[in-house]
């Protein structure tokens, strides 16, 4: 009798997650929102928490910035690829066990990094594994909110999760600086293990979902991952073999996705010029911003000799925390003035940040604090405009694949941006006096890099205008 009742309950749960899920979640809504915010916080915290410690890692292992930046690059690559894969797997296998598996992989990679801090290859392997696990969190959060929370509470859910994500991005450098200064940077690997405490709650509250037929293009995902790894290896060491290998693999990937059913990236999207230009603009602007952020700790250490804790709490923290405020303002401006206005304003703020810091790179470290507030504010505007503009180029049946491709491309461009900056800091290509206002030799390369950043932002603005300038008011 008990088994019969249990089977009947399972049938009711799985017969329409859209009906049973929200009803069940609403009964525990405060707890559900709290745990979703908790996961959102820790999913992005690990993306920023190591940034401030990159100079310490480079010093410990005696490696150049181009190599040390792989601590960030490795996480971003698997995080971006994994987010796309988990999103598709959720339609086939449901949320519950994918979330549990992702959190376990995330914590497993963290424990590997914690117990192997004196082997740089082990640290990179741990970051690859962390990214593969952490990527399940944002994908599953979006599905849970859409599938299991009623329409009247979804706005609240997205707002809470968004706020916690912004807080995680903002407080990451502070935590990273404090831990690295007082204990050791390797203890930063311990933080994600805390997410395991959420597993019992989600096992209890999430309904069982039956498996559905479908296919995930794992081969395509692996090919694209190989392309990104080869290209980033080229940008960090400038060995032409890696570049040739990346182009060869890219050709294989393009050939493959045109001949496979349900490809990892939908080829038809490349026949939409406005969509492609929007994605390209996002890649250029977000990749440039990621490169800039990865450069800041090195600049503060080499030019101004600041401690890790001061870089995280005094330099990076105010800028990262400004994202939440500017994100709200950007959304309102987009509705009133149009996407072109919001993107142009964001580009203006970012450009002023870069050029102002380039002109006075060796004057005072606190100039960078204000510059980061402008840069992160401008970045919030840019993200709002790009997401909205690209979404408008897609038909309803293309929305999932198109927005997934945008997110994937922007994630991967952030890794490439950090890789390129690491490579430029490791050679003398930009290490020469250019601006008369910069007199300290240690600041030359950083000042010149900021000028390059400003030029790239201008290129992104031109590409965006060519696609959306005549259509946006």
mmCIF file of C-alpha atoms in Angstrom, residues 257-441:
data_model
loop_
_atom_site.group_PDB
_atom_site.id
_atom_site.type_symbol
_atom_site.label_atom_id
_atom_site.label_comp_id
_atom_site.label_asym_id
_atom_site.label_seq_id
_atom_site.Cartn_x
_atom_site.Cartn_y
_atom_site.Cartn_z
ATOM 1 C CA UNK A 257 28.409 21.179 -37.160
ATOM 2 C CA UNK A 258 27.034 21.442 -40.709
ATOM 3 C CA UNK A 259 26.670 17.679 -40.933
ATOM 4 C CA UNK A 260 25.531 16.591 -37.497
ATOM 5 C CA UNK A 261 22.017 16.512 -36.130
ATOM 6 C CA UNK A 262 21.441 18.885 -33.169
ATOM 7 C CA UNK A 263 24.916 20.520 -33.329
ATOM 8 C CA UNK A 264 26.509 22.225 -30.336
ATOM 9 C CA UNK A 265 26.200 25.568 -32.163
ATOM 10 C CA UNK A 266 23.415 26.075 -34.696
ATOM 11 C CA UNK A 267 25.021 26.963 -38.099
ATOM 12 C CA UNK A 268 21.944 28.877 -39.298
ATOM 13 C CA UNK A 269 22.681 31.617 -36.749
ATOM 14 C CA UNK A 270 25.778 32.593 -38.711
ATOM 15 C CA UNK A 271 23.521 33.596 -41.611
ATOM 16 C CA UNK A 272 22.040 36.431 -39.517
ATOM 17 C CA UNK A 273 24.425 39.417 -39.960
ATOM 18 C CA UNK A 274 22.939 41.551 -37.183
ATOM 19 C CA UNK A 275 23.076 38.650 -34.741
ATOM 20 C CA UNK A 276 26.697 37.887 -35.648
ATOM 21 C CA UNK A 277 27.731 41.535 -35.261
ATOM 22 C CA UNK A 278 25.982 41.759 -31.907
ATOM 23 C CA UNK A 279 27.787 38.663 -30.637
ATOM 24 C CA UNK A 280 31.097 39.931 -32.022
ATOM 25 C CA UNK A 281 30.597 43.272 -30.263
ATOM 26 C CA UNK A 282 29.925 41.475 -26.992
ATOM 27 C CA UNK A 283 33.047 39.350 -27.411
ATOM 28 C CA UNK A 284 35.279 42.355 -28.092
ATOM 29 C CA UNK A 285 33.934 44.506 -25.271
ATOM 30 C CA UNK A 286 33.657 41.794 -22.609
ATOM 31 C CA UNK A 287 36.982 40.235 -23.602
ATOM 32 C CA UNK A 288 38.657 43.626 -23.328
ATOM 33 C CA UNK A 289 37.080 44.233 -19.922
ATOM 34 C CA UNK A 290 38.238 40.813 -18.680
ATOM 35 C CA UNK A 291 41.761 41.535 -19.875
ATOM 36 C CA UNK A 292 41.713 44.877 -18.088
ATOM 37 C CA UNK A 293 40.543 43.316 -14.824
ATOM 38 C CA UNK A 294 43.225 40.617 -15.005
ATOM 39 C CA UNK A 295 45.858 43.336 -15.554
ATOM 40 C CA UNK A 296 44.951 45.453 -12.508
ATOM 41 C CA UNK A 297 46.560 43.283 -9.767
ATOM 42 C CA UNK A 298 49.850 43.096 -11.684
ATOM 43 C CA UNK A 299 49.846 46.848 -12.243
ATOM 44 C CA UNK A 300 49.094 47.617 -8.597
ATOM 45 C CA UNK A 301 51.879 45.278 -7.482
ATOM 46 C CA UNK A 302 54.550 46.321 -10.014
ATOM 47 C CA UNK A 303 53.911 50.064 -10.174
ATOM 48 C CA UNK A 304 52.495 50.949 -6.754
ATOM 49 C CA UNK A 305 53.739 48.000 -4.633
ATOM 50 C CA UNK A 306 50.400 47.372 -2.924
ATOM 51 C CA UNK A 307 49.654 44.269 -0.862
ATOM 52 C CA UNK A 308 47.240 41.605 -2.065
ATOM 53 C CA UNK A 309 44.677 42.534 0.593
ATOM 54 C CA UNK A 310 44.770 46.215 -0.304
ATOM 55 C CA UNK A 311 44.412 45.459 -4.013
ATOM 56 C CA UNK A 312 41.327 43.369 -3.362
ATOM 57 C CA UNK A 313 39.608 45.517 -0.739
ATOM 58 C CA UNK A 314 40.732 49.020 -1.685
ATOM 59 C CA UNK A 315 41.155 48.904 -5.470
ATOM 60 C CA UNK A 316 38.877 46.210 -6.936
ATOM 61 C CA UNK A 317 36.018 46.084 -4.416
ATOM 62 C CA UNK A 318 34.378 49.514 -5.060
ATOM 63 C CA UNK A 319 34.306 48.905 -8.805
ATOM 64 C CA UNK A 320 32.913 45.383 -8.652
ATOM 65 C CA UNK A 321 30.182 46.404 -6.213
ATOM 66 C CA UNK A 322 29.059 49.215 -8.523
ATOM 67 C CA UNK A 323 27.853 46.634 -11.070
ATOM 68 C CA UNK A 324 24.513 46.098 -9.315
ATOM 69 C CA UNK A 325 23.651 49.818 -9.253
ATOM 70 C CA UNK A 326 24.645 50.482 -12.853
ATOM 71 C CA UNK A 327 22.823 47.346 -14.025
ATOM 72 C CA UNK A 328 19.502 48.703 -12.729
ATOM 73 C CA UNK A 329 20.152 52.141 -14.230
ATOM 74 C CA UNK A 330 21.133 50.593 -17.574
ATOM 75 C CA UNK A 331 17.905 48.613 -17.778
ATOM 76 C CA UNK A 332 15.792 51.721 -17.188
ATOM 77 C CA UNK A 333 17.773 53.791 -19.688
ATOM 78 C CA UNK A 334 17.416 51.086 -22.339
ATOM 79 C CA UNK A 335 13.636 51.248 -22.032
ATOM 80 C CA UNK A 336 13.591 55.057 -22.255
ATOM 81 C CA UNK A 337 16.424 55.955 -24.627
ATOM 82 C CA UNK A 338 17.128 52.799 -26.623
ATOM 83 C CA UNK A 339 19.943 50.267 -26.757
ATOM 84 C CA UNK A 340 22.281 52.359 -28.894
ATOM 85 C CA UNK A 341 22.240 55.158 -26.336
ATOM 86 C CA UNK A 342 22.961 52.758 -23.462
ATOM 87 C CA UNK A 343 25.808 51.047 -25.294
ATOM 88 C CA UNK A 344 27.295 54.391 -26.348
ATOM 89 C CA UNK A 345 27.166 55.626 -22.762
ATOM 90 C CA UNK A 346 28.807 52.410 -21.555
ATOM 91 C CA UNK A 347 31.559 52.676 -24.165
ATOM 92 C CA UNK A 348 32.143 56.321 -23.179
ATOM 93 C CA UNK A 349 32.553 55.417 -19.490
ATOM 94 C CA UNK A 350 34.892 52.524 -20.259
ATOM 95 C CA UNK A 351 36.984 54.626 -22.655
ATOM 96 C CA UNK A 352 37.327 57.468 -20.136
ATOM 97 C CA UNK A 353 38.396 54.930 -17.536
ATOM 98 C CA UNK A 354 41.085 53.458 -19.781
ATOM 99 C CA UNK A 355 42.458 56.723 -21.147
ATOM 100 C CA UNK A 356 42.437 58.489 -17.777
ATOM 101 C CA UNK A 357 44.408 55.676 -16.180
ATOM 102 C CA UNK A 358 46.773 55.425 -19.169
ATOM 103 C CA UNK A 359 47.678 59.115 -18.862
ATOM 104 C CA UNK A 360 48.481 58.926 -15.142
ATOM 105 C CA UNK A 361 49.355 55.274 -14.641
ATOM 106 C CA UNK A 362 52.215 55.974 -12.224
ATOM 107 C CA UNK A 363 50.689 58.841 -10.228
ATOM 108 C CA UNK A 364 48.462 57.293 -7.550
ATOM 109 C CA UNK A 365 46.933 53.853 -7.122
ATOM 110 C CA UNK A 366 43.622 55.347 -6.014
ATOM 111 C CA UNK A 367 43.034 56.657 -9.520
ATOM 112 C CA UNK A 368 42.459 53.016 -10.449
ATOM 113 C CA UNK A 369 39.674 52.750 -7.863
ATOM 114 C CA UNK A 370 37.680 55.471 -9.617
ATOM 115 C CA UNK A 371 38.609 54.090 -13.028
ATOM 116 C CA UNK A 372 37.235 50.680 -12.073
ATOM 117 C CA UNK A 373 33.935 52.193 -10.944
ATOM 118 C CA UNK A 374 33.589 53.823 -14.378
ATOM 119 C CA UNK A 375 34.717 50.674 -16.197
ATOM 120 C CA UNK A 376 32.360 48.328 -14.339
ATOM 121 C CA UNK A 377 29.533 50.819 -14.696
ATOM 122 C CA UNK A 378 30.123 51.025 -18.416
ATOM 123 C CA UNK A 379 30.356 47.249 -18.604
ATOM 124 C CA UNK A 380 26.914 46.929 -16.988
ATOM 125 C CA UNK A 381 25.459 49.236 -19.651
ATOM 126 C CA UNK A 382 27.186 47.291 -22.415
ATOM 127 C CA UNK A 383 25.874 43.929 -21.181
ATOM 128 C CA UNK A 384 22.327 45.278 -21.016
ATOM 129 C CA UNK A 385 22.458 46.710 -24.530
ATOM 130 C CA UNK A 386 24.109 43.671 -26.119
ATOM 131 C CA UNK A 387 21.730 41.142 -24.558
ATOM 132 C CA UNK A 388 18.646 43.125 -25.525
ATOM 133 C CA UNK A 389 19.842 43.902 -29.043
ATOM 134 C CA UNK A 390 20.857 40.335 -29.855
ATOM 135 C CA UNK A 391 17.582 38.979 -28.468
ATOM 136 C CA UNK A 392 15.624 41.194 -30.859
ATOM 137 C CA UNK A 393 17.363 39.660 -33.891
ATOM 138 C CA UNK A 394 16.125 36.160 -33.046
ATOM 139 C CA UNK A 395 12.885 34.433 -33.922
ATOM 140 C CA UNK A 396 11.035 32.744 -31.068
ATOM 141 C CA UNK A 397 12.281 29.286 -32.046
ATOM 142 C CA UNK A 398 15.883 30.583 -32.205
ATOM 143 C CA UNK A 399 15.917 32.312 -28.839
ATOM 144 C CA UNK A 400 17.353 29.450 -26.791
ATOM 145 C CA UNK A 401 20.143 28.564 -29.200
ATOM 146 C CA UNK A 402 20.918 32.201 -30.025
ATOM 147 C CA UNK A 403 21.151 33.491 -26.460
ATOM 148 C CA UNK A 404 23.062 30.373 -25.472
ATOM 149 C CA UNK A 405 25.578 31.094 -28.206
ATOM 150 C CA UNK A 406 25.889 34.710 -27.046
ATOM 151 C CA UNK A 407 26.588 33.649 -23.459
ATOM 152 C CA UNK A 408 29.054 30.991 -24.570
ATOM 153 C CA UNK A 409 30.919 33.361 -26.896
ATOM 154 C CA UNK A 410 31.184 36.049 -24.227
ATOM 155 C CA UNK A 411 32.394 33.574 -21.588
ATOM 156 C CA UNK A 412 35.103 32.284 -23.893
ATOM 157 C CA UNK A 413 36.136 35.781 -24.969
ATOM 158 C CA UNK A 414 36.758 36.651 -21.321
ATOM 159 C CA UNK A 415 39.241 33.790 -21.104
ATOM 160 C CA UNK A 416 40.920 34.872 -24.330
ATOM 161 C CA UNK A 417 41.120 38.468 -23.070
ATOM 162 C CA UNK A 418 42.927 37.379 -19.915
ATOM 163 C CA UNK A 419 45.234 35.152 -21.969
ATOM 164 C CA UNK A 420 46.193 37.936 -24.383
ATOM 165 C CA UNK A 421 46.964 40.319 -21.531
ATOM 166 C CA UNK A 422 49.097 37.687 -19.803
ATOM 167 C CA UNK A 423 51.053 37.175 -23.003
ATOM 168 C CA UNK A 424 51.619 40.917 -23.526
ATOM 169 C CA UNK A 425 52.766 41.388 -19.934
ATOM 170 C CA UNK A 426 55.249 38.544 -20.329
ATOM 171 C CA UNK A 427 57.100 40.026 -23.308
ATOM 172 C CA UNK A 428 58.459 43.460 -24.153
ATOM 173 C CA UNK A 429 56.186 44.190 -27.105
ATOM 174 C CA UNK A 430 54.470 47.146 -25.363
ATOM 175 C CA UNK A 431 57.191 47.975 -22.859
ATOM 176 C CA UNK A 432 58.323 51.372 -24.177
ATOM 177 C CA UNK A 433 57.646 55.041 -23.316
ATOM 178 C CA UNK A 434 54.774 56.546 -25.278
ATOM 179 C CA UNK A 435 52.829 59.108 -23.239
ATOM 180 C CA UNK A 436 54.810 62.063 -21.843
ATOM 181 C CA UNK A 437 52.748 62.006 -18.636
ATOM 182 C CA UNK A 438 54.080 58.560 -17.655
ATOM 183 C CA UNK A 439 57.662 58.615 -16.380
ATOM 184 C CA UNK A 440 58.072 55.408 -14.374
ATOM 185 C CA UNK A 441 59.466 52.578 -16.572
#
